[in-house]
Short mmCIF file of C-alpha atoms (C1' of nucleotides) in Angstrom, two decimals:
data_model
loop_
_atom_site.label_atom_id
_atom_site.label_comp_id
_atom_site.label_asym_id
_atom_site.label_seq_id
_atom_site.Cartn_x
_atom_site.Cartn_y
_atom_site.Cartn_z
CA UNK N 1 -11.12 8.70 17.17
CA UNK N 2 -8.86 5.72 16.78
CA UNK N 3 -5.82 5.08 18.93
CA UNK N 4 -2.95 2.99 17.63
CA UNK N 5 -0.17 1.52 19.66
CA UNK N 6 2.40 0.11 17.38
CA UNK N 7 6.07 -0.30 17.79
CA UNK N 8 6.66 0.25 14.09
CA UNK N 9 4.48 3.27 13.40
CA UNK N 10 5.76 6.81 13.78
CA UNK N 11 4.05 9.72 12.05
CA UNK N 12 7.06 12.06 12.59
CA UNK N 13 9.34 9.51 10.91
CA UNK N 14 6.93 8.95 8.04
CA UNK N 15 6.67 12.73 7.67
CA UNK N 16 10.44 13.02 7.31
CA UNK N 17 10.94 9.93 5.18
CA UNK N 18 10.10 11.92 2.07
CA UNK N 19 7.36 9.73 0.62
CA UNK N 20 4.46 12.00 1.55
CA UNK N 21 4.46 15.72 0.79
CA UNK N 22 1.11 16.67 2.30
CA UNK N 23 1.80 15.59 5.88
CA UNK N 24 2.86 18.43 8.16
CA UNK N 25 3.36 19.13 11.84
CA UNK N 26 1.04 21.92 12.98
CA UNK N 27 2.28 21.79 16.56
CA UNK N 28 4.67 19.65 18.56
CA UNK N 29 2.17 16.82 18.95
CA UNK N 30 -0.30 17.40 16.14
CA UNK N 31 -0.04 16.62 12.43
CA UNK N 32 -2.32 17.21 9.46
CA UNK N 33 -2.46 14.89 6.48
CA UNK N 34 -4.06 15.47 3.10
CA UNK N 35 -4.53 12.43 0.88
CA UNK N 36 -6.39 12.88 -2.39
CA UNK N 37 -9.53 14.68 -1.27
CA UNK N 38 -9.31 13.45 2.35
CA UNK N 39 -8.15 15.23 5.47
CA UNK N 40 -6.90 13.64 8.70
CA UNK N 41 -5.81 15.22 11.93
CA UNK N 42 -3.29 13.14 13.87
CA UNK N 43 -2.17 13.39 17.48
CA UNK N 44 1.10 12.04 18.86
CA UNK N 45 1.31 10.97 22.49
CA UNK N 46 4.75 10.20 23.81
CA UNK N 47 5.40 7.61 26.45
CA UNK N 48 7.09 8.72 29.65
CA UNK N 49 10.24 10.57 28.51
CA UNK N 50 12.09 8.92 31.38
CA UNK N 51 11.93 5.71 29.35
CA UNK N 52 14.10 7.31 26.73
CA UNK N 53 17.74 7.22 27.63
CA UNK N 54 19.85 7.94 24.57
CA UNK N 55 18.15 10.96 23.00
CA UNK N 56 18.71 9.48 19.56
CA UNK N 57 15.38 10.57 18.19
CA UNK N 58 13.78 7.18 18.64
CA UNK N 59 11.49 8.55 21.37
CA UNK N 60 8.59 9.03 19.00
CA UNK N 61 8.57 5.39 17.99
CA UNK N 62 7.19 4.19 21.29
CA UNK N 63 3.92 5.85 22.12
CA UNK N 64 0.42 6.30 20.86
CA UNK N 65 -0.86 7.71 17.62
CA UNK N 66 -4.33 9.17 17.65
CA UNK N 67 -6.20 9.36 14.37
CA UNK N 68 -9.11 11.79 14.48
CA UNK N 69 -11.51 9.78 12.34
CA UNK N 70 -14.34 7.32 12.93
CA UNK N 71 -13.71 3.60 13.37
CA UNK N 72 -15.49 3.11 10.06
CA UNK N 73 -13.15 5.53 8.23
CA UNK N 74 -10.19 3.79 9.81
CA UNK N 75 -11.35 0.32 8.84
CA UNK N 76 -12.33 1.28 5.30
CA UNK N 77 -9.44 3.59 4.42
CA UNK N 78 -6.72 4.68 6.82
CA UNK N 79 -5.75 1.22 8.07
CA UNK N 80 -4.86 0.22 4.54
CA UNK N 81 -3.37 3.63 3.74
CA UNK N 82 -0.84 3.30 6.57
CA UNK N 83 -0.29 -0.40 5.78
CA UNK N 84 -1.18 -1.25 9.39
CA UNK N 85 -2.19 -4.85 8.81
CA UNK N 86 1.41 -5.75 7.98
CA UNK N 87 4.12 -6.48 10.56
CA UNK N 88 7.19 -4.40 9.84
CA UNK N 89 9.05 -6.20 12.63
CA UNK N 90 8.98 -9.21 10.34
CA UNK N 91 10.65 -7.20 7.59
CA UNK N 92 13.34 -6.00 10.01
CA UNK N 93 13.86 -9.56 11.22
CA UNK N 94 14.83 -10.56 7.69
CA UNK N 95 17.86 -8.27 7.70
CA UNK N 96 21.23 -9.97 7.42
CA UNK N 97 22.74 -10.14 10.93
CA UNK N 98 26.15 -9.33 9.40
CA UNK N 99 24.89 -6.19 7.69
CA UNK N 100 25.61 -3.63 10.40
CA UNK N 101 24.74 -0.66 8.23
CA UNK N 102 21.27 -1.90 7.27
CA UNK N 103 20.54 -3.10 10.80
CA UNK N 104 21.39 0.34 12.18
CA UNK N 105 19.36 2.09 9.48
CA UNK N 106 16.29 -0.08 10.16
CA UNK N 107 16.55 0.38 13.91
CA UNK N 108 16.82 4.13 13.41
CA UNK N 109 13.80 4.32 11.12
CA UNK N 110 11.68 1.49 12.52
CA UNK N 111 8.57 3.71 12.65
CA UNK N 112 8.53 4.19 8.89
CA UNK N 113 5.85 2.51 6.80
CA UNK N 114 5.32 2.32 3.08
CA UNK N 115 2.06 4.22 2.60
CA UNK N 116 -0.50 3.28 -0.02
CA UNK N 117 -1.00 6.69 -1.57
CA UNK N 118 -3.08 7.83 -4.50
CA UNK N 119 -1.50 6.94 -7.86
CA UNK N 120 -2.32 10.18 -9.65
CA UNK N 121 -1.10 12.24 -6.72
CA UNK N 122 2.23 10.38 -6.66
CA UNK N 123 2.67 10.77 -10.43
CA UNK N 124 2.42 14.56 -10.25
CA UNK N 125 4.34 14.80 -6.97
CA UNK N 126 7.37 12.90 -8.18
CA UNK N 127 7.48 14.62 -11.56
CA UNK N 128 7.75 17.84 -9.57
CA UNK N 129 10.41 16.34 -7.30
CA UNK N 130 13.16 16.25 -9.91
CA UNK N 131 15.98 18.74 -9.30
CA UNK N 132 13.94 20.15 -6.45
CA UNK N 133 14.03 20.21 -2.65
CA UNK N 134 11.34 19.01 -0.28
CA UNK N 135 10.07 22.39 1.03
CA UNK N 136 9.72 23.67 -2.52
CA UNK N 137 7.94 20.51 -3.70
CA UNK N 138 5.45 20.93 -0.86
CA UNK N 139 4.91 24.56 -1.84
CA UNK N 140 4.30 23.67 -5.49
CA UNK N 141 1.75 20.99 -4.54
CA UNK N 142 -0.04 23.45 -2.28
CA UNK N 143 -0.13 26.02 -5.08
CA UNK N 144 -1.42 23.48 -7.61
CA UNK N 145 -4.12 22.31 -5.20
CA UNK N 146 -5.29 25.82 -4.42
CA UNK N 147 -5.43 26.66 -8.11
CA UNK N 148 -6.92 23.44 -9.58
CA UNK N 149 -8.29 21.49 -6.59
CA UNK N 150 -11.61 21.84 -4.80
CA UNK N 151 -12.05 23.94 -1.69
CA UNK N 152 -13.04 22.00 1.43
CA UNK N 153 -13.32 22.56 5.16
CA UNK N 154 -11.99 20.39 7.99
CA UNK N 155 -14.26 19.51 10.95
CA UNK N 156 -12.50 22.40 12.72
CA UNK N 157 -13.62 24.73 9.92
CA UNK N 158 -10.14 25.14 8.47
CA UNK N 159 -9.89 25.48 4.73
CA UNK N 160 -7.92 23.04 2.61
CA UNK N 161 -7.85 22.04 -1.05
CA UNK N 162 -8.17 18.59 -2.60
CA UNK N 163 -5.48 17.33 -4.97
CA UNK N 164 -6.35 18.42 -8.54
CA UNK N 165 -7.95 15.80 -10.79
CA UNK N 166 -6.21 14.86 -14.05
CA UNK N 167 -9.16 16.35 -15.89
CA UNK N 168 -8.65 19.75 -14.21
CA UNK N 169 -4.88 19.77 -14.75
CA UNK N 170 -5.20 18.70 -18.39
CA UNK N 171 -6.93 22.01 -19.08
CA UNK N 172 -4.05 24.09 -17.74
CA UNK N 173 -1.66 25.57 -20.31
CA UNK N 174 2.09 25.14 -20.03
CA UNK N 175 2.46 28.89 -19.57
CA UNK N 176 -0.09 28.87 -16.74
CA UNK N 177 1.99 26.26 -14.91
CA UNK N 178 5.22 28.15 -15.59
CA UNK N 179 3.64 31.18 -14.00
CA UNK N 180 3.13 29.02 -10.89
CA UNK N 181 6.93 28.44 -10.90
CA UNK N 182 6.88 24.78 -11.95
CA UNK N 183 9.70 25.55 -14.40
CA UNK N 184 10.59 23.08 -17.15
CA UNK N 185 8.42 20.47 -15.38
CA UNK N 186 5.34 22.37 -16.62
CA UNK N 187 5.52 20.68 -20.02
CA UNK N 188 5.72 17.25 -18.34
CA UNK N 189 2.69 17.97 -16.14
CA UNK N 190 0.65 19.13 -19.14
CA UNK N 191 1.56 16.12 -21.24
CA UNK N 192 1.02 13.64 -18.42
CA UNK N 193 -2.33 15.15 -17.36
CA UNK N 194 -3.56 14.98 -20.96
CA UNK N 195 -2.51 11.34 -21.40
CA UNK N 196 -4.28 10.34 -18.19
CA UNK N 197 -7.36 12.49 -18.80
CA UNK N 198 -7.95 11.13 -22.30
CA UNK N 199 -7.31 7.55 -21.25
CA UNK N 200 -4.05 6.86 -23.12
CA UNK N 201 -2.80 5.67 -19.71
CA UNK N 202 -5.20 3.91 -17.35
CA UNK N 203 -4.41 4.39 -13.67
CA UNK N 204 -6.79 1.55 -12.86
CA UNK N 205 -4.96 -0.85 -15.18
CA UNK N 206 -1.62 0.01 -13.52
CA UNK N 207 -2.82 -1.66 -10.34
CA UNK N 208 -3.19 -5.04 -11.99
CA UNK N 209 0.26 -5.07 -13.63
CA UNK N 210 3.34 -6.62 -12.07
CA UNK N 211 6.26 -4.40 -11.05
CA UNK N 212 8.20 -4.54 -14.34
CA UNK N 213 5.14 -3.83 -16.49
CA UNK N 214 3.81 -1.07 -14.23
CA UNK N 215 7.22 0.60 -14.27
CA UNK N 216 7.45 0.42 -18.07
CA UNK N 217 3.89 1.73 -18.45
CA UNK N 218 4.60 4.71 -16.17
CA UNK N 219 7.74 5.55 -18.16
CA UNK N 220 5.55 6.21 -21.21
CA UNK N 221 4.49 9.41 -19.50
CA UNK N 222 6.58 12.51 -20.25
CA UNK N 223 8.88 13.51 -17.39
CA UNK N 224 8.88 10.02 -15.88
CA UNK N 225 12.13 8.07 -15.99
CA UNK N 226 13.24 5.06 -13.98
CA UNK N 227 13.67 6.81 -10.66
CA UNK N 228 10.32 8.58 -10.64
CA UNK N 229 8.55 5.43 -11.91
CA UNK N 230 10.06 3.50 -8.99
CA UNK N 231 8.79 6.08 -6.50
CA UNK N 232 5.28 5.77 -7.91
CA UNK N 233 5.49 1.95 -7.94
CA UNK N 234 6.53 1.92 -4.27
CA UNK N 235 4.50 4.72 -2.71
CA UNK N 236 1.27 4.29 -4.69
CA UNK N 237 1.15 0.81 -6.23
CA UNK N 238 2.82 -0.83 -3.21
CA UNK N 239 5.26 -2.73 -5.41
CA UNK N 240 7.60 -3.65 -2.60
CA UNK N 241 10.46 -4.65 -4.91
CA UNK N 242 10.71 -1.11 -6.28
CA UNK N 243 13.92 0.48 -5.05
CA UNK N 244 14.21 4.12 -6.15
CA UNK N 245 17.83 5.14 -6.63
CA UNK N 246 18.42 8.87 -6.30
CA UNK N 247 21.72 10.67 -5.83
CA UNK N 248 21.81 9.87 -2.08
CA UNK N 249 20.97 6.19 -2.41
CA UNK N 250 23.52 5.97 -5.21
CA UNK N 251 26.25 7.26 -2.91
CA UNK N 252 25.25 4.87 -0.13
CA UNK N 253 25.29 1.97 -2.58
CA UNK N 254 28.80 2.85 -3.72
CA UNK N 255 30.04 3.22 -0.15
CA UNK N 256 28.32 0.32 1.65
CA UNK N 257 27.43 -2.10 -1.15
CA UNK N 258 30.28 -1.96 -3.68
CA UNK N 259 29.44 -5.55 -4.67
CA UNK N 260 25.81 -4.62 -5.21
CA UNK N 261 22.77 -4.56 -2.93
CA UNK N 262 21.39 -8.07 -2.13
CA UNK N 263 18.00 -7.61 -3.84
CA UNK N 264 17.40 -11.37 -3.96
CA UNK N 265 17.57 -11.63 -0.19
CA UNK N 266 15.04 -8.82 0.27
CA UNK N 267 12.52 -9.90 -2.35
CA UNK N 268 9.16 -8.49 -1.33
CA UNK N 269 10.59 -5.81 0.94
CA UNK N 270 13.47 -4.13 -0.91
CA UNK N 271 11.47 -0.91 -0.95
CA UNK N 272 11.21 -0.89 2.84
CA UNK N 273 14.98 -1.27 3.06
CA UNK N 274 15.38 1.62 0.61
CA UNK N 275 13.29 3.79 2.92
CA UNK N 276 15.32 2.85 6.00
CA UNK N 277 18.51 3.68 4.12
CA UNK N 278 17.16 6.92 2.68
CA UNK N 279 15.91 8.18 6.04
CA UNK N 280 19.09 7.13 7.87
CA UNK N 281 21.26 8.85 5.28
CA UNK N 282 19.06 11.96 5.29
CA UNK N 283 19.27 12.36 9.07
CA UNK N 284 22.89 11.27 9.53
CA UNK N 285 24.54 12.78 6.51
"C1'" DG M 1 28.03 34.94 -9.25
"C1'" DC M 2 27.90 29.97 -8.28
"C1'" DT M 3 26.22 25.57 -6.70
"C1'" DC M 4 22.85 22.52 -5.42
"C1'" DA M 5 18.30 20.35 -4.75
"C1'" DG M 6 15.36 13.13 -4.34
"C1'" DG M 7 15.98 13.70 -12.71
"C1'" DT M 8 14.57 13.47 -17.59
"C1'" DG M 9 15.22 13.77 -22.42
"C1'" DG M 10 17.94 14.67 -26.21
"C1'" DT M 11 22.41 14.43 -28.48
"C1'" DT M 12 26.76 12.51 -29.20
"C1'" DC M 13 30.41 9.38 -29.64
"C1'" DG S 1 25.08 2.39 -23.76
"C1'" DA S 2 27.78 5.64 -21.26
"C1'" DA S 3 28.85 10.51 -21.07
"C1'" DC S 4 27.56 15.02 -21.57
"C1'" DC S 5 24.23 19.07 -21.17
"C1'" DA S 6 20.05 22.01 -20.94
"C1'" DC S 7 16.27 22.80 -18.09
"C1'" DC S 8 13.11 26.70 -13.95
"C1'" DT S 9 13.69 28.37 -9.43
"C1'" DG S 10 15.15 29.88 -4.87
"C1'" DA S 11 18.23 29.28 -0.96
"C1'" DG S 12 22.85 29.37 1.00
#
DNA sequence: GCTCAGGTGGTTC
DNA sequence: GAACCACCTGAG
């Protein structure tokens, strides 16, 4: 069991930030996370509610997060996964003092972190995300895992399924996937799984490319355009200059940054700013 | 019935 | 290269 006290680390906020589709609340103060073939139970302990005065939803930022894993598992995997060796306060401190909108967004979502998730899992997840809503995406991933993943048990003897390997998915037919309600994305999943399984795209090689090259390489896969490639670059490859622009971000950009977003100023952390904006817009819209 | 949900790919001008 | 449009599905 590992306890983390961090001002900029909130599992509920990460859960709602839309970067991870296998993190769910199972009770008010307990979450379950599936990552690749791993499972993690997470407890949330609030600080004294009397400390919270404005009821703005920031309450969960200050408190303790309990990861139900060994110190060794934390050191070797989860610490990096949650990007906990990096100070997000430093990112927030870089925000333009005159940019009221971004300052508010960052304050509102200060518990968000950019996770370092599995590349293959993000590729499939964000192909499925197009023209789709979050609950349905989660359902499709669950279905795919149950059908093509491996059955496992948690320490509490609860059953879960690992994320399907490219090899396993490459053997599925388009019709099989359509029957699972993936719709027109079925063809993309088939094509992508085959290209990864037979080595036409190397996931390992993606890690060593810079942002522009990784993005271009990802876009060779069917069903992956600029937006989805940016999501994979940010949430899996940790390319912090990736700035996925979906319909919501596009509207915010038009409204608050008609002259263009200052990417130069936020070199190395534009993706974090995107997440603050996305989450703020999602919750405030 | 119609629109919309975190888009992509193909066609057209 | 910008502007269409089809594409599965389920919820409101």
